[in-house]
Short mmCIF file of C-alpha atoms and ligand atoms in Angstrom, two decimals:
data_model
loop_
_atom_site.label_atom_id
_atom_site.label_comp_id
_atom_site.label_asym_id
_atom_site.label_seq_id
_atom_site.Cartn_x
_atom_site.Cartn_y
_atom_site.Cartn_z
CA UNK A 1 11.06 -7.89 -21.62
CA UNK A 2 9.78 -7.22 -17.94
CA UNK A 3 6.30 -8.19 -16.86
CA UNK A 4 4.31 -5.24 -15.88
CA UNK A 5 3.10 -4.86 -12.50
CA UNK A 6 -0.19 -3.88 -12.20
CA UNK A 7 -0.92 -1.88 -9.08
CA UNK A 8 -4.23 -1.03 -10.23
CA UNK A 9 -5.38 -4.66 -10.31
CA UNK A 10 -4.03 -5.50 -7.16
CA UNK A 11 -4.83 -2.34 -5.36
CA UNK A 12 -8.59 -3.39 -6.54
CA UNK A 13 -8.67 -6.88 -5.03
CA UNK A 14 -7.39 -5.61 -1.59
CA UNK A 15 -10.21 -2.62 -1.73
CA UNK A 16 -12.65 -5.71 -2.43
CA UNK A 17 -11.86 -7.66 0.09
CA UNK A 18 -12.16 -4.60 2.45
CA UNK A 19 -15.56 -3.90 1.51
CA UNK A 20 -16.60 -7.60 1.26
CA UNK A 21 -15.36 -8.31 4.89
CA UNK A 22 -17.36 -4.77 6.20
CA UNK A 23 -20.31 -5.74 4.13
CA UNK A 24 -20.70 -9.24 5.16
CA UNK A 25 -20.06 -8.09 9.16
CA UNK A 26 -21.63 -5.36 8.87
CA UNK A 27 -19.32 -2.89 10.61
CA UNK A 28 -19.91 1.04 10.99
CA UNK A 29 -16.03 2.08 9.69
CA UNK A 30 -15.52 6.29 9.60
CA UNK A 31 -12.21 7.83 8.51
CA UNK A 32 -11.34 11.63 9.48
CA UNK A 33 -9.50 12.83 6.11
CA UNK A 34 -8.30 16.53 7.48
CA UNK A 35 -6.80 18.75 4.68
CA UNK A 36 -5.21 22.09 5.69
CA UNK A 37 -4.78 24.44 2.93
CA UNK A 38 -4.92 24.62 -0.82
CA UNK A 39 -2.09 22.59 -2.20
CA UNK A 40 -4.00 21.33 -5.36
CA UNK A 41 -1.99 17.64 -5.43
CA UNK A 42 -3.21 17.59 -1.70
CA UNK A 43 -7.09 17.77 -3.21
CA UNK A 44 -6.65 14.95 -5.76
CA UNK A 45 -4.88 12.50 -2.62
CA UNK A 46 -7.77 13.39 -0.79
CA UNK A 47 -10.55 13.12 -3.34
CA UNK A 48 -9.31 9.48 -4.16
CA UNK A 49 -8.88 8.30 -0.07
CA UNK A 50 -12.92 9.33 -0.35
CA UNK A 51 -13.49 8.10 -3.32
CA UNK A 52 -12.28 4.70 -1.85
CA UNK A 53 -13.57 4.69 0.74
CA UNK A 54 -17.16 4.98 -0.63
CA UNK A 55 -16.32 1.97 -2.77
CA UNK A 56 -15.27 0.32 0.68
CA UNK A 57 -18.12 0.94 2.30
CA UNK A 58 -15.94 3.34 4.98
CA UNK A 59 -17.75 6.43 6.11
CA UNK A 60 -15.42 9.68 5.53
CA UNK A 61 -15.06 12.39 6.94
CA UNK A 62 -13.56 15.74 5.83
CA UNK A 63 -12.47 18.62 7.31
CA UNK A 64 -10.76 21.38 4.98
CA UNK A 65 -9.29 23.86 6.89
CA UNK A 66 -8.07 27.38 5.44
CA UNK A 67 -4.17 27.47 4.91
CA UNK A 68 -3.83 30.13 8.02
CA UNK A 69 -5.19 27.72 10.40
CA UNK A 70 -3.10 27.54 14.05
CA UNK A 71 -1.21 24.32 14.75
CA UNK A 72 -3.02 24.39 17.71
CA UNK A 73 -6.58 24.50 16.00
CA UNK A 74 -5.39 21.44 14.35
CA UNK A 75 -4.39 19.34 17.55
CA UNK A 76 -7.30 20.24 19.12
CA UNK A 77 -9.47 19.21 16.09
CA UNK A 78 -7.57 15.74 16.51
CA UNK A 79 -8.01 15.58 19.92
CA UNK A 80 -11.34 15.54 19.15
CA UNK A 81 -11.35 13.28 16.37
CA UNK A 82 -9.18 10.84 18.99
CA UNK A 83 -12.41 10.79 21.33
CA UNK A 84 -14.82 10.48 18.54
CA UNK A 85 -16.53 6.78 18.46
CA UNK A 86 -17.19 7.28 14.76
CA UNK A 87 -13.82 7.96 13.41
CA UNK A 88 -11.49 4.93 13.72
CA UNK A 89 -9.18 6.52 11.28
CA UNK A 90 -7.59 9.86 10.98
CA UNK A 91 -5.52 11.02 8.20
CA UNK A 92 -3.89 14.02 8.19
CA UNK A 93 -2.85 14.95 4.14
CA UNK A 94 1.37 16.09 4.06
CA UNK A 95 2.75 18.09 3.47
CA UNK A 96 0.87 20.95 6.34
CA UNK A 97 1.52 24.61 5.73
CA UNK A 98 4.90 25.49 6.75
CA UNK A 99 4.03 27.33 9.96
CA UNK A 100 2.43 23.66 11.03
CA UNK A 101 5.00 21.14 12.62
CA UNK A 102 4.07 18.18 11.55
CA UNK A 103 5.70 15.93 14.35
CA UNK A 104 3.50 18.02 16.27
CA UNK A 105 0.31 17.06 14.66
CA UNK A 106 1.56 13.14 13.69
CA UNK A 107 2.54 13.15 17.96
CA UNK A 108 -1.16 13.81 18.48
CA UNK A 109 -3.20 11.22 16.73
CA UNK A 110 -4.41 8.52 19.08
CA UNK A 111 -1.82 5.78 17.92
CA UNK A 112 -4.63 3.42 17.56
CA UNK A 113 -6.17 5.71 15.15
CA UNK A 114 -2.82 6.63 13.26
CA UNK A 115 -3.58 4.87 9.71
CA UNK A 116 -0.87 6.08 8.23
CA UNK A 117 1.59 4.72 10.76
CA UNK A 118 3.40 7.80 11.50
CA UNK A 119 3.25 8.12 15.04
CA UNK A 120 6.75 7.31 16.89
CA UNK A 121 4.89 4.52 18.87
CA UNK A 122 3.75 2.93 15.13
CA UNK A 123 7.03 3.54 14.31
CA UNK A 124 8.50 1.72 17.05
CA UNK A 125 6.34 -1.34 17.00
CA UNK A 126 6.96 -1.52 12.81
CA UNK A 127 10.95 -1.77 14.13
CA UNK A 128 10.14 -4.46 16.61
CA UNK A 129 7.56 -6.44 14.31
CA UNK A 130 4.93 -5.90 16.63
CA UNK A 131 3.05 -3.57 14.56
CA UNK A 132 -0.79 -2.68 14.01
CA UNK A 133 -0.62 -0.47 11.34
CA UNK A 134 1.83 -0.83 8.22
CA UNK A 135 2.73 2.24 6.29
CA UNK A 136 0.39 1.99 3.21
CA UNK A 137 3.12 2.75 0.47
CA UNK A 138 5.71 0.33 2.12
CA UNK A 139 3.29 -2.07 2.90
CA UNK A 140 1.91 -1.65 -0.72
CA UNK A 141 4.87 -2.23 -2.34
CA UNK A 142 5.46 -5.69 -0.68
CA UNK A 143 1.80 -6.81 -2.05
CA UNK A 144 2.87 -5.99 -5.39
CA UNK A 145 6.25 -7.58 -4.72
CA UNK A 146 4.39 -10.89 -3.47
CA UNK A 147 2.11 -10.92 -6.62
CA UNK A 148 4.89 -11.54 -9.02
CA UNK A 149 5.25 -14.72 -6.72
CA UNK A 150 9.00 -13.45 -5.67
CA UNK A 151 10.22 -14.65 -2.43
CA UNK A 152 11.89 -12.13 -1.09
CA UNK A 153 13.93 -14.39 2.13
CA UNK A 154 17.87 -14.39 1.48
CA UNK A 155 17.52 -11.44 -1.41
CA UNK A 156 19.41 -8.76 -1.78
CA UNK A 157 17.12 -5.62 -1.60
CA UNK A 158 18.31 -1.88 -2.42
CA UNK A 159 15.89 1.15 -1.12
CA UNK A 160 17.33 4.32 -2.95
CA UNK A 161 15.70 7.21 0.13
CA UNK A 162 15.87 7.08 3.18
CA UNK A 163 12.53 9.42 4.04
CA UNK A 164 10.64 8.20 7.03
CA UNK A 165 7.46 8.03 4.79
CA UNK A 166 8.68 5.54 2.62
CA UNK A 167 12.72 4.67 2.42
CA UNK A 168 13.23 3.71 6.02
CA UNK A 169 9.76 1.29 6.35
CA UNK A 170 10.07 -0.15 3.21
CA UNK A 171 13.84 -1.12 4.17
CA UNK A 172 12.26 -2.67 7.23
CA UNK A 173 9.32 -4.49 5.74
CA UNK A 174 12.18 -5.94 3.70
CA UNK A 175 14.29 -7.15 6.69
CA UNK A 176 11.17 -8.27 8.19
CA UNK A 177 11.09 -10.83 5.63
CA UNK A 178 14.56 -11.55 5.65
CA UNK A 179 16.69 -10.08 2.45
CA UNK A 180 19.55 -8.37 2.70
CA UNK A 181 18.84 -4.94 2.53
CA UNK A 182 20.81 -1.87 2.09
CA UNK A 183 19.38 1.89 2.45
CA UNK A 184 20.82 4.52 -0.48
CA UNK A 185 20.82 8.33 0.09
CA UNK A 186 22.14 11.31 -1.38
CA UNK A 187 25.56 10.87 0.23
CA UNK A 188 25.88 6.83 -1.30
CA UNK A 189 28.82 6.55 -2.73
CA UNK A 190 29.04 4.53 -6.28
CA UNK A 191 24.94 4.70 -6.06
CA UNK A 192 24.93 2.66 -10.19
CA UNK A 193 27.37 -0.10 -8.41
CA UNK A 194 25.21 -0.50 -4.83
CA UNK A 195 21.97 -0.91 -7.30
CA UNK A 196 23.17 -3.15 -10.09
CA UNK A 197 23.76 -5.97 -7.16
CA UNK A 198 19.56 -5.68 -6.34
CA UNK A 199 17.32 -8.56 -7.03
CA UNK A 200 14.97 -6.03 -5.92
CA UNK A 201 15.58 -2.65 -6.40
CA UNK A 202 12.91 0.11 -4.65
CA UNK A 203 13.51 3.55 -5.84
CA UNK A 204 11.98 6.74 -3.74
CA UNK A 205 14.00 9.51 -4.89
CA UNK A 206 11.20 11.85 -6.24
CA UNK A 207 13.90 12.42 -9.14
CA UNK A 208 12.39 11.67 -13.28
CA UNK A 209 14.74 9.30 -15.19
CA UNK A 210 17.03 8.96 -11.98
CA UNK A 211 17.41 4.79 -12.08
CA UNK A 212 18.69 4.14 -15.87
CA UNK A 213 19.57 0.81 -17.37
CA UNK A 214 23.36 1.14 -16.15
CA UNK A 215 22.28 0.81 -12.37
CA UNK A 216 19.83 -2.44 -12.76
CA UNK A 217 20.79 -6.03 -12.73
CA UNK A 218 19.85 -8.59 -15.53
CA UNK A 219 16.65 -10.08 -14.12
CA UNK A 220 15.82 -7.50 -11.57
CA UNK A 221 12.30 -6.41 -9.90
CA UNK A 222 12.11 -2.40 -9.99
CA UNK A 223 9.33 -0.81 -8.05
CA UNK A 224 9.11 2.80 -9.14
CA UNK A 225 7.67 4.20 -5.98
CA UNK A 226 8.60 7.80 -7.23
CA UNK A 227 5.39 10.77 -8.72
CA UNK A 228 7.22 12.77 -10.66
CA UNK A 229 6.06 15.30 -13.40
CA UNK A 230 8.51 15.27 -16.46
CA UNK A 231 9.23 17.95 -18.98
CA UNK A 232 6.08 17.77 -20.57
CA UNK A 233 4.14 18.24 -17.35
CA UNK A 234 3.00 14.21 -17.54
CA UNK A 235 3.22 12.33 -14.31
CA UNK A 236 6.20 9.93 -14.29
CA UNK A 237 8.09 8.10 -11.73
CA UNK A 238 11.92 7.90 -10.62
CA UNK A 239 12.83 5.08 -13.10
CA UNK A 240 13.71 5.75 -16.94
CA UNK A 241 11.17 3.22 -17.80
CA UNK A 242 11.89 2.84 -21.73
CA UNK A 243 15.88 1.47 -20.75
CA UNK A 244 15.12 -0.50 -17.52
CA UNK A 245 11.89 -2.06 -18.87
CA UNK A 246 13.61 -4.98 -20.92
CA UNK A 247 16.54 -5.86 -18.50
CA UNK A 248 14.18 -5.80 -15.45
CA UNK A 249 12.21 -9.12 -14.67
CA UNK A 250 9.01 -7.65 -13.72
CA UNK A 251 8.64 -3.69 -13.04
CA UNK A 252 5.69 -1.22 -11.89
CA UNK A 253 4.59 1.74 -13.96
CA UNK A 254 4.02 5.21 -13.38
CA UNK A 255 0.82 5.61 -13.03
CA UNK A 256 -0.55 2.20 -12.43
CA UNK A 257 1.87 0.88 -9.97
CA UNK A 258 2.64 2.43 -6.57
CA UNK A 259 0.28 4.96 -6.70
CA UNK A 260 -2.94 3.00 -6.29
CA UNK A 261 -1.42 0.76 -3.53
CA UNK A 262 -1.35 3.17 -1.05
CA UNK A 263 -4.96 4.17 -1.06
CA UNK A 264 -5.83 0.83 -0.76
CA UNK A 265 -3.42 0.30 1.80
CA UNK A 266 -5.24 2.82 4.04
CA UNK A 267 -8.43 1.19 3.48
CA UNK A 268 -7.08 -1.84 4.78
CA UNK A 269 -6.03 -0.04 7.71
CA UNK A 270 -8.82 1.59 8.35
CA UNK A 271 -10.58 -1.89 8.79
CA UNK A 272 -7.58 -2.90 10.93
CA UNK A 273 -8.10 0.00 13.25
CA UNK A 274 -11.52 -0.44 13.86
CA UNK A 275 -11.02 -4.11 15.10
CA UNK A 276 -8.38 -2.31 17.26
CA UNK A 277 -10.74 -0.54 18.86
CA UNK A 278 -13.54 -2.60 19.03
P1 NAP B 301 11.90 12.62 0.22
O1 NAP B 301 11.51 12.76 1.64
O2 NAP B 301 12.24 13.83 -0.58
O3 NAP B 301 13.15 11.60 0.15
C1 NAP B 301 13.87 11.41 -1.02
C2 NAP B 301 15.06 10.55 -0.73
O4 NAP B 301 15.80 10.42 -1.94
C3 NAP B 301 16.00 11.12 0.33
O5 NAP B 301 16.32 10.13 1.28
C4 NAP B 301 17.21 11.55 -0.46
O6 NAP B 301 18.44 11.40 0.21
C5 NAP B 301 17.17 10.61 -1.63
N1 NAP B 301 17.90 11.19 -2.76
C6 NAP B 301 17.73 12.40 -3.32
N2 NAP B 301 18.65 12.60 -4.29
C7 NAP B 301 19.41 11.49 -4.32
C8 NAP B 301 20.54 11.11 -5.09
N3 NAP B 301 21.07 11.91 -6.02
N4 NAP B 301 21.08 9.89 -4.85
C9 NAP B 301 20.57 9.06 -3.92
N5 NAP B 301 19.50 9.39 -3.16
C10 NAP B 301 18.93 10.59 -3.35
O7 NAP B 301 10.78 11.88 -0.61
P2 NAP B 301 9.68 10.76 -0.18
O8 NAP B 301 8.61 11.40 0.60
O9 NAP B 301 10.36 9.56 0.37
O10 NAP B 301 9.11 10.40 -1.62
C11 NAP B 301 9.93 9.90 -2.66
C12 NAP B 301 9.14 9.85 -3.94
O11 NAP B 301 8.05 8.95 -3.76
C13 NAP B 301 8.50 11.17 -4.36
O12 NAP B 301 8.46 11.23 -5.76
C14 NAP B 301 7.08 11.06 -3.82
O13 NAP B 301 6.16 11.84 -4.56
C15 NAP B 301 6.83 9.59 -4.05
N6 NAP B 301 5.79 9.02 -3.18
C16 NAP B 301 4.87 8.26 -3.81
C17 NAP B 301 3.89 7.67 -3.07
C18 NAP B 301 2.89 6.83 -3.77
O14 NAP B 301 1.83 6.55 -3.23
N7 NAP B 301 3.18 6.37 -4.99
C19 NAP B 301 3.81 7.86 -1.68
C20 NAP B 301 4.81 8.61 -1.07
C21 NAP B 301 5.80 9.20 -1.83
P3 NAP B 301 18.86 12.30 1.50
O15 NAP B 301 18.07 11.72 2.64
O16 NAP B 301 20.31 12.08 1.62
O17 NAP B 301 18.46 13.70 1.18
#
């Protein structure tokens, strides 16, 4: 029988220690949430990032913008959001209406104001280990991975995706700390036989039931990063949870897990930025 990892308990510690540190310094933090359209999973992201940040003590900031607005309305709201002393965050909710390019818009946030650590240069620096910023799902999944007390140095690490949002930095905050890691995609061949050798399997498919029993080693950590909604219309992640659950060691759930991390993630970067720019 695994032991549950609970994301929501963790997630809640780091958003504490956020607002404790701005509460006991006394720091003016503001975070530009920009939402462009009406993609109704879009609302919920964004009505939890403010809902956090209120319980942070972070000052947000929305601007909801009508689905036919220009991609060059948009820069030039960021532009101005870059020179704004009150914003030290800006998040910009994915996906953008299709007529948007989104390198476009990620290309224009001030790097030191790029929270979610898209920006090439954030990017870059995550590559080198020279970073600011993490990328909060990535970096959210190796807090829950560190509060099972695993130590990830010499493991061997499988990230099924390869997305730049999550596969690709999660596969680096995993080198950073020294496993072996190796980066599935929809062209792996023998996927079940690549997974079943992971101490520490990561699965960001965006697929319900993909991971079953076959393709997880006795003993393993699974971290479900994948939101899924299943037959029944009920939010579920990428792993068959029932099967894996007894042969895994420890193992996140859907909802509960991932999910929560990543808010708090930002929160913490949103206190990282402002010290950036102070
Ligand atoms: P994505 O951009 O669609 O990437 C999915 C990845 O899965 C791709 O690299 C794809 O491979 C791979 N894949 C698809 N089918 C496969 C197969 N049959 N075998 C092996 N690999 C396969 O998705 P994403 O943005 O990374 O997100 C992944 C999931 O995480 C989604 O469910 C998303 O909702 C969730 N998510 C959750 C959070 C959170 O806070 N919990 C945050 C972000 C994302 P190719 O590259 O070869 O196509």
């Amino acid at each position: 029988m695994a032991k549950l990892i609970d994301g929501k308990a963790v997630s809640q510690k780091i958003k504490e220690e956020v607002r404790d540190e701005i509460e006991s310094k006394g720091l003016d933090v503001g975070l530009a949430v920009v939402i462009v359209g009406n993609d109704p999973a879009s609302r919920v992201y964004v009505n939890n990032k403010k809902k956090a940040c209120e319980f942070c003590g972070i000052k947000s900031y929305e601007y909801a913008l009508p689905e036919e607005t220009k991609e060059k309305e948009l820069r030039d709201l960021i532009r101005t959001l870059n020179n704004d002393p009150n914003i030290n965050g800006i998040l910009v909710q994915l996906p953008l209406p299709k007529h948007i390019r989104e390198y476009k818009i990620i290309k224009t946030i001030s790097p030191k104001k790029d929270v979610d650590a898209f920006h090439a240069e954030n990017v870059g620096r995550i590559v080198i280990g020279n970073y600011a910023f993490l990328p909060c799902t990535p970096a959210g999944v190796m807090e829950l991975i560190h509060s099972t007390g695993t130590d990830v140095d010499g493991k061997e690490c499988v990230v099924i995706g390869r997305s730049n949002i999550v596969g690709k930095p999660m596969a680096m905050l995993l080198l950073h700390e020294n496993a072996t890691v190796t980066i599935c995609h929809s062209h792996t061949k023998d996927l079940a036989e690549v997974c079943r050798r992971a101490d520490i399997l990561v699965s960001a498919v965006g697929k319900a039931d993909f991971v079953t029993a076959d393709m997880v080693k006795e003993g393993a950590v699974v971290i479900d990063v994948g939101m899924n909604r299943n037959a029944e219309n009920k939010l579920c992640g990428d792993v068959k949870f029932d099967e894996v659950e007894p042969k895994a060691s420890y193992i996140t759930p859907v909802p509960g897990g991932v999910g929560p991390m990543t808010i708090a993630m930002l929160m913490k970067n949103t206190l990282s930025a402002k010290y950036l720019q102070s």
